[in-house]
């Protein structure tokens, strides 16, 4: 059975473009996987705790105490949830050139040595296999091309953190320039919607070839 893990990071659920596009992606995914399951995480409702001295100590303890194990309960839950998925869908806005702090905290809880990656003599090695990721990124400006791309700390981070854990297949879908006028906002949403359709069309064509 296929599993989709959807993670929404927008702090504005009522008018979130990233969530709207994630709805479209989820709907298309269900059509392609009618027997599949969707796991849903809304980080605006249930944000992971930011790292603290106590949580860090628990993460790096070779023999966590009962109290430390309790602090790591959410981290373990999130990691197991991730490992059980086939596709991870992250829907996030760009806030001040980066991802929301709640999404950063999410990654802080799942990127853990010995669990999702390990250090070897050849360098770090991801431990998660067989999962692909899709990130829908919304932004008020368009930070995909020079010179503004130097201010984009979302795309590179998402590809890096996923790849660090072994998830190399990462697709970025942008709704860029949403604050640059009504016409541009409409165009951005349409381009993102078409990118989602193209994503699933490519999957269907690949399956048909096989």
PDB file of C-alpha atoms in Angstrom:
ATOM      1  CA  UNK A   1       0.000   0.000   0.000  1.00  0.00           C
ATOM      2  CA  UNK A   2       1.371   3.408  -0.999  1.00  0.00           C
ATOM      3  CA  UNK A   3       1.613   6.125   1.634  1.00  0.00           C
ATOM      4  CA  UNK A   4       1.774   9.894   1.239  1.00  0.00           C
ATOM      5  CA  UNK A   5       3.092  12.002   4.106  1.00  0.00           C
ATOM      6  CA  UNK A   6       1.801  15.560   3.750  1.00  0.00           C
ATOM      7  CA  UNK A   7       3.302  18.347   5.843  1.00  0.00           C
ATOM      8  CA  UNK A   8       1.806  21.857   5.823  1.00  0.00           C
ATOM      9  CA  UNK A   9       3.949  24.646   7.233  1.00  0.00           C
ATOM     10  CA  UNK A  10       1.974  27.812   6.475  1.00  0.00           C
ATOM     11  CA  UNK A  11       0.925  29.780   9.540  1.00  0.00           C
ATOM     12  CA  UNK A  12      -2.055  31.201   7.639  1.00  0.00           C
ATOM     13  CA  UNK A  13      -4.373  28.264   6.870  1.00  0.00           C
ATOM     14  CA  UNK A  14      -7.328  30.383   5.745  1.00  0.00           C
ATOM     15  CA  UNK A  15      -5.627  31.875   2.680  1.00  0.00           C
ATOM     16  CA  UNK A  16      -2.562  29.730   2.110  1.00  0.00           C
ATOM     17  CA  UNK A  17      -1.574  29.205  -1.514  1.00  0.00           C
ATOM     18  CA  UNK A  18       0.843  26.420  -0.612  1.00  0.00           C
ATOM     19  CA  UNK A  19      -1.965  24.546   1.152  1.00  0.00           C
ATOM     20  CA  UNK A  20      -4.314  25.104  -1.779  1.00  0.00           C
ATOM     21  CA  UNK A  21      -1.777  23.614  -4.168  1.00  0.00           C
ATOM     22  CA  UNK A  22      -1.051  20.778  -1.739  1.00  0.00           C
ATOM     23  CA  UNK A  23      -4.767  19.958  -1.817  1.00  0.00           C
ATOM     24  CA  UNK A  24      -4.497  19.586  -5.585  1.00  0.00           C
ATOM     25  CA  UNK A  25      -1.417  17.391  -5.271  1.00  0.00           C
ATOM     26  CA  UNK A  26      -3.061  15.197  -2.640  1.00  0.00           C
ATOM     27  CA  UNK A  27      -6.199  14.838  -4.767  1.00  0.00           C
ATOM     28  CA  UNK A  28      -4.154  13.769  -7.785  1.00  0.00           C
ATOM     29  CA  UNK A  29      -2.107  11.399  -5.649  1.00  0.00           C
ATOM     30  CA  UNK A  30      -5.282   9.732  -4.365  1.00  0.00           C
ATOM     31  CA  UNK A  31      -6.527   9.295  -7.916  1.00  0.00           C
ATOM     32  CA  UNK A  32      -3.284   7.532  -8.790  1.00  0.00           C
ATOM     33  CA  UNK A  33      -3.292   5.534  -5.551  1.00  0.00           C
ATOM     34  CA  UNK A  34      -6.950   4.793  -4.702  1.00  0.00           C
ATOM     35  CA  UNK A  35      -5.949   2.266  -2.045  1.00  0.00           C
ATOM     36  CA  UNK A  36      -3.238   4.508  -0.609  1.00  0.00           C
ATOM     37  CA  UNK A  37      -3.062   6.204   2.778  1.00  0.00           C
ATOM     38  CA  UNK A  38      -2.352   9.856   3.570  1.00  0.00           C
ATOM     39  CA  UNK A  39      -0.604  10.875   6.774  1.00  0.00           C
ATOM     40  CA  UNK A  40      -1.134  14.548   7.558  1.00  0.00           C
ATOM     41  CA  UNK A  41       0.942  16.942   9.649  1.00  0.00           C
ATOM     42  CA  UNK A  42      -0.173  20.543  10.153  1.00  0.00           C
ATOM     43  CA  UNK A  43       2.764  22.299  11.780  1.00  0.00           C
ATOM     44  CA  UNK A  44       0.693  25.396  12.528  1.00  0.00           C
ATOM     45  CA  UNK A  45      -1.576  23.322  14.781  1.00  0.00           C
ATOM     46  CA  UNK A  46       0.964  20.902  16.236  1.00  0.00           C
ATOM     47  CA  UNK A  47       4.439  22.447  15.922  1.00  0.00           C
ATOM     48  CA  UNK A  48       7.405  20.367  17.093  1.00  0.00           C
ATOM     49  CA  UNK A  49       9.261  21.856  20.040  1.00  0.00           C
ATOM     50  CA  UNK A  50      12.275  23.919  19.153  1.00  0.00           C
ATOM     51  CA  UNK A  51      15.524  22.320  20.224  1.00  0.00           C
ATOM     52  CA  UNK A  52      16.459  22.926  23.838  1.00  0.00           C
ATOM     53  CA  UNK A  53      19.480  21.936  25.950  1.00  0.00           C
ATOM     54  CA  UNK A  54      17.411  19.099  27.400  1.00  0.00           C
ATOM     55  CA  UNK A  55      16.292  17.759  23.994  1.00  0.00           C
ATOM     56  CA  UNK A  56      19.802  17.983  22.558  1.00  0.00           C
ATOM     57  CA  UNK A  57      21.236  16.163  25.556  1.00  0.00           C
ATOM     58  CA  UNK A  58      18.657  13.414  25.093  1.00  0.00           C
ATOM     59  CA  UNK A  59      19.420  13.106  21.374  1.00  0.00           C
ATOM     60  CA  UNK A  60      23.140  12.654  21.961  1.00  0.00           C
ATOM     61  CA  UNK A  61      22.910  10.486  25.058  1.00  0.00           C
ATOM     62  CA  UNK A  62      24.211   6.920  24.436  1.00  0.00           C
ATOM     63  CA  UNK A  63      21.814   5.631  27.087  1.00  0.00           C
ATOM     64  CA  UNK A  64      18.868   8.023  27.440  1.00  0.00           C
ATOM     65  CA  UNK A  65      17.170   8.092  30.812  1.00  0.00           C
ATOM     66  CA  UNK A  66      13.433   7.564  31.132  1.00  0.00           C
ATOM     67  CA  UNK A  67      12.958  11.317  31.214  1.00  0.00           C
ATOM     68  CA  UNK A  68      15.128  11.779  28.118  1.00  0.00           C
ATOM     69  CA  UNK A  69      13.254   9.050  26.266  1.00  0.00           C
ATOM     70  CA  UNK A  70      10.048  10.955  26.978  1.00  0.00           C
ATOM     71  CA  UNK A  71      11.583  14.078  25.437  1.00  0.00           C
ATOM     72  CA  UNK A  72      12.387  12.087  22.299  1.00  0.00           C
ATOM     73  CA  UNK A  73       8.926  10.583  21.866  1.00  0.00           C
ATOM     74  CA  UNK A  74       7.869  13.097  19.214  1.00  0.00           C
ATOM     75  CA  UNK A  75      11.158  12.789  17.343  1.00  0.00           C
ATOM     76  CA  UNK A  76      10.847   8.997  17.171  1.00  0.00           C
ATOM     77  CA  UNK A  77       7.233   9.298  16.055  1.00  0.00           C
ATOM     78  CA  UNK A  78       8.111  11.712  13.243  1.00  0.00           C
ATOM     79  CA  UNK A  79      11.005   9.560  12.036  1.00  0.00           C
ATOM     80  CA  UNK A  80       8.912   6.393  11.934  1.00  0.00           C
ATOM     81  CA  UNK A  81       6.178   8.277  10.109  1.00  0.00           C
ATOM     82  CA  UNK A  82       8.688   9.490   7.535  1.00  0.00           C
ATOM     83  CA  UNK A  83      10.222   6.045   7.007  1.00  0.00           C
ATOM     84  CA  UNK A  84       6.815   4.487   6.414  1.00  0.00           C
ATOM     85  CA  UNK A  85       5.985   6.902   3.569  1.00  0.00           C
ATOM     86  CA  UNK A  86       6.605   6.456  -0.136  1.00  0.00           C
ATOM     87  CA  UNK A  87       6.224  10.136  -0.992  1.00  0.00           C
ATOM     88  CA  UNK A  88       6.730  13.155   1.251  1.00  0.00           C
ATOM     89  CA  UNK A  89       4.849  16.322   0.323  1.00  0.00           C
ATOM     90  CA  UNK A  90       6.005  19.533   1.992  1.00  0.00           C
ATOM     91  CA  UNK A  91       3.880  22.635   1.419  1.00  0.00           C
ATOM     92  CA  UNK A  92       5.637  25.725   2.699  1.00  0.00           C
ATOM     93  CA  UNK A  93       5.726  29.468   2.199  1.00  0.00           C
ATOM     94  CA  UNK A  94       8.953  31.442   2.127  1.00  0.00           C
ATOM     95  CA  UNK A  95       9.164  33.577   5.270  1.00  0.00           C
ATOM     96  CA  UNK A  96      11.924  36.208   5.249  1.00  0.00           C
ATOM     97  CA  UNK A  97      13.877  34.233   2.639  1.00  0.00           C
ATOM     98  CA  UNK A  98      13.731  30.926   4.547  1.00  0.00           C
ATOM     99  CA  UNK A  99      11.353  28.226   5.702  1.00  0.00           C
ATOM    100  CA  UNK A 100       9.027  28.749   8.706  1.00  0.00           C
ATOM    101  CA  UNK A 101      10.621  28.005  12.066  1.00  0.00           C
ATOM    102  CA  UNK A 102       8.108  25.203  12.649  1.00  0.00           C
ATOM    103  CA  UNK A 103       9.336  23.390   9.534  1.00  0.00           C
ATOM    104  CA  UNK A 104      12.956  23.897  10.593  1.00  0.00           C
ATOM    105  CA  UNK A 105      12.069  22.356  13.963  1.00  0.00           C
ATOM    106  CA  UNK A 106      10.481  19.426  12.147  1.00  0.00           C
ATOM    107  CA  UNK A 107      13.716  18.738  10.297  1.00  0.00           C
ATOM    108  CA  UNK A 108      15.705  19.196  13.508  1.00  0.00           C
ATOM    109  CA  UNK A 109      13.687  16.347  15.012  1.00  0.00           C
ATOM    110  CA  UNK A 110      14.052  13.942  12.081  1.00  0.00           C
ATOM    111  CA  UNK A 111      17.650  14.586  10.942  1.00  0.00           C
ATOM    112  CA  UNK A 112      19.356  12.470  13.595  1.00  0.00           C
ATOM    113  CA  UNK A 113      22.673  10.646  13.453  1.00  0.00           C
ATOM    114  CA  UNK A 114      22.262   6.902  13.601  1.00  0.00           C
ATOM    115  CA  UNK A 115      18.586   7.061  12.674  1.00  0.00           C
ATOM    116  CA  UNK A 116      18.222   8.946   9.393  1.00  0.00           C
ATOM    117  CA  UNK A 117      21.908   9.471   8.565  1.00  0.00           C
ATOM    118  CA  UNK A 118      25.297   8.298   9.743  1.00  0.00           C
ATOM    119  CA  UNK A 119      28.863   9.507   9.610  1.00  0.00           C
ATOM    120  CA  UNK A 120      31.337   7.250   7.813  1.00  0.00           C
ATOM    121  CA  UNK A 121      34.994   7.467   6.784  1.00  0.00           C
ATOM    122  CA  UNK A 122      33.750   8.677   3.405  1.00  0.00           C
ATOM    123  CA  UNK A 123      31.541  11.343   4.983  1.00  0.00           C
ATOM    124  CA  UNK A 124      27.855  11.518   5.949  1.00  0.00           C
ATOM    125  CA  UNK A 125      25.539   8.877   4.498  1.00  0.00           C
ATOM    126  CA  UNK A 126      21.748   8.989   4.370  1.00  0.00           C
ATOM    127  CA  UNK A 127      19.879   6.035   5.821  1.00  0.00           C
ATOM    128  CA  UNK A 128      16.456   6.585   4.240  1.00  0.00           C
ATOM    129  CA  UNK A 129      15.839   4.739   0.995  1.00  0.00           C
ATOM    130  CA  UNK A 130      12.974   4.368  -1.449  1.00  0.00           C
ATOM    131  CA  UNK A 131      11.282   7.686  -0.707  1.00  0.00           C
ATOM    132  CA  UNK A 132      10.792  10.690  -2.979  1.00  0.00           C
ATOM    133  CA  UNK A 133       9.946  14.213  -1.864  1.00  0.00           C
ATOM    134  CA  UNK A 134       7.916  17.023  -3.401  1.00  0.00           C
ATOM    135  CA  UNK A 135       8.076  20.567  -2.038  1.00  0.00           C
ATOM    136  CA  UNK A 136       5.493  23.173  -2.979  1.00  0.00           C
ATOM    137  CA  UNK A 137       7.006  26.573  -2.221  1.00  0.00           C
ATOM    138  CA  UNK A 138       5.006  29.810  -2.282  1.00  0.00           C
ATOM    139  CA  UNK A 139       6.594  33.257  -2.102  1.00  0.00           C
ATOM    140  CA  UNK A 140       5.591  36.891  -2.359  1.00  0.00           C
ATOM    141  CA  UNK A 141       8.518  37.683  -4.657  1.00  0.00           C
ATOM    142  CA  UNK A 142      10.233  35.598  -7.292  1.00  0.00           C
ATOM    143  CA  UNK A 143      13.587  34.452  -5.951  1.00  0.00           C
ATOM    144  CA  UNK A 144      14.404  31.789  -8.522  1.00  0.00           C
ATOM    145  CA  UNK A 145      16.643  33.790 -10.870  1.00  0.00           C
ATOM    146  CA  UNK A 146      19.646  36.117 -10.430  1.00  0.00           C
ATOM    147  CA  UNK A 147      20.157  38.427  -8.713  1.00  0.00           C
ATOM    148  CA  UNK A 148      17.353  37.603  -6.236  1.00  0.00           C
ATOM    149  CA  UNK A 149      18.193  33.901  -6.111  1.00  0.00           C
ATOM    150  CA  UNK A 150      20.994  34.771  -3.667  1.00  0.00           C
ATOM    151  CA  UNK A 151      18.233  35.570  -1.163  1.00  0.00           C
ATOM    152  CA  UNK A 152      16.523  32.200  -1.602  1.00  0.00           C
ATOM    153  CA  UNK A 153      17.395  29.986   1.369  1.00  0.00           C
ATOM    154  CA  UNK A 154      14.459  27.632   0.833  1.00  0.00           C
ATOM    155  CA  UNK A 155      15.207  25.603  -2.294  1.00  0.00           C
ATOM    156  CA  UNK A 156      18.796  24.748  -1.450  1.00  0.00           C
ATOM    157  CA  UNK A 157      17.997  23.909   2.144  1.00  0.00           C
ATOM    158  CA  UNK A 158      15.159  21.546   1.274  1.00  0.00           C
ATOM    159  CA  UNK A 159      17.227  19.674  -1.305  1.00  0.00           C
ATOM    160  CA  UNK A 160      20.205  19.525   1.049  1.00  0.00           C
ATOM    161  CA  UNK A 161      18.360  18.309   4.152  1.00  0.00           C
ATOM    162  CA  UNK A 162      16.420  15.664   2.237  1.00  0.00           C
ATOM    163  CA  UNK A 163      19.539  14.515   0.406  1.00  0.00           C
ATOM    164  CA  UNK A 164      21.488  14.392   3.664  1.00  0.00           C
ATOM    165  CA  UNK A 165      19.018  11.802   4.926  1.00  0.00           C
ATOM    166  CA  UNK A 166      19.171   9.804   1.691  1.00  0.00           C
ATOM    167  CA  UNK A 167      16.170  11.268  -0.144  1.00  0.00           C
ATOM    168  CA  UNK A 168      17.761  12.338  -3.408  1.00  0.00           C
ATOM    169  CA  UNK A 169      14.619  12.500  -5.557  1.00  0.00           C
ATOM    170  CA  UNK A 170      13.311  15.967  -4.664  1.00  0.00           C
ATOM    171  CA  UNK A 171      10.905  17.916  -6.883  1.00  0.00           C
ATOM    172  CA  UNK A 172      10.381  21.639  -6.262  1.00  0.00           C
ATOM    173  CA  UNK A 173       7.158  23.294  -7.422  1.00  0.00           C
ATOM    174  CA  UNK A 174       6.987  27.080  -7.114  1.00  0.00           C
ATOM    175  CA  UNK A 175       4.186  29.598  -6.829  1.00  0.00           C
ATOM    176  CA  UNK A 176       6.439  32.650  -7.025  1.00  0.00           C
ATOM    177  CA  UNK A 177       5.605  36.353  -7.102  1.00  0.00           C
ATOM    178  CA  UNK A 178       2.263  36.170  -5.305  1.00  0.00           C
ATOM    179  CA  UNK A 179       2.641  39.719  -3.964  1.00  0.00           C
ATOM    180  CA  UNK A 180       3.637  41.215  -7.307  1.00  0.00           C
ATOM    181  CA  UNK A 181       0.176  42.127  -8.479  1.00  0.00           C
ATOM    182  CA  UNK A 182      -3.039  40.289  -9.231  1.00  0.00           C
ATOM    183  CA  UNK A 183      -2.024  39.136 -12.699  1.00  0.00           C
ATOM    184  CA  UNK A 184       1.310  37.770 -11.524  1.00  0.00           C
ATOM    185  CA  UNK A 185      -0.347  35.991  -8.602  1.00  0.00           C
ATOM    186  CA  UNK A 186      -2.835  34.348 -10.946  1.00  0.00           C
ATOM    187  CA  UNK A 187      -0.021  33.353 -13.298  1.00  0.00           C
ATOM    188  CA  UNK A 188       2.043  31.925 -10.449  1.00  0.00           C
ATOM    189  CA  UNK A 189      -0.809  29.749  -9.206  1.00  0.00           C
ATOM    190  CA  UNK A 190      -1.549  28.521 -12.717  1.00  0.00           C
ATOM    191  CA  UNK A 191       2.093  27.634 -13.377  1.00  0.00           C
ATOM    192  CA  UNK A 192       2.293  25.727 -10.108  1.00  0.00           C
ATOM    193  CA  UNK A 193      -0.957  23.906 -10.853  1.00  0.00           C
ATOM    194  CA  UNK A 194       0.352  22.911 -14.278  1.00  0.00           C
ATOM    195  CA  UNK A 195       3.613  21.721 -12.708  1.00  0.00           C
ATOM    196  CA  UNK A 196       1.626  19.406 -10.439  1.00  0.00           C
ATOM    197  CA  UNK A 197      -0.287  18.039 -13.403  1.00  0.00           C
ATOM    198  CA  UNK A 198       2.978  17.507 -15.270  1.00  0.00           C
ATOM    199  CA  UNK A 199       4.435  15.684 -12.281  1.00  0.00           C
ATOM    200  CA  UNK A 200       1.678  13.074 -12.291  1.00  0.00           C
ATOM    201  CA  UNK A 201       1.605  12.839 -16.082  1.00  0.00           C
ATOM    202  CA  UNK A 202       5.302  11.981 -16.032  1.00  0.00           C
ATOM    203  CA  UNK A 203       4.672   9.262 -13.449  1.00  0.00           C
ATOM    204  CA  UNK A 204       1.843   7.788 -15.526  1.00  0.00           C
ATOM    205  CA  UNK A 205       3.979   7.826 -18.690  1.00  0.00           C
ATOM    206  CA  UNK A 206       6.830   6.095 -16.846  1.00  0.00           C
ATOM    207  CA  UNK A 207       4.526   3.374 -15.552  1.00  0.00           C
ATOM    208  CA  UNK A 208       3.047   2.890 -19.018  1.00  0.00           C
ATOM    209  CA  UNK A 209       6.502   2.402 -20.560  1.00  0.00           C
ATOM    210  CA  UNK A 210       7.204  -0.372 -18.103  1.00  0.00           C
TER     211      UNK A 210
END
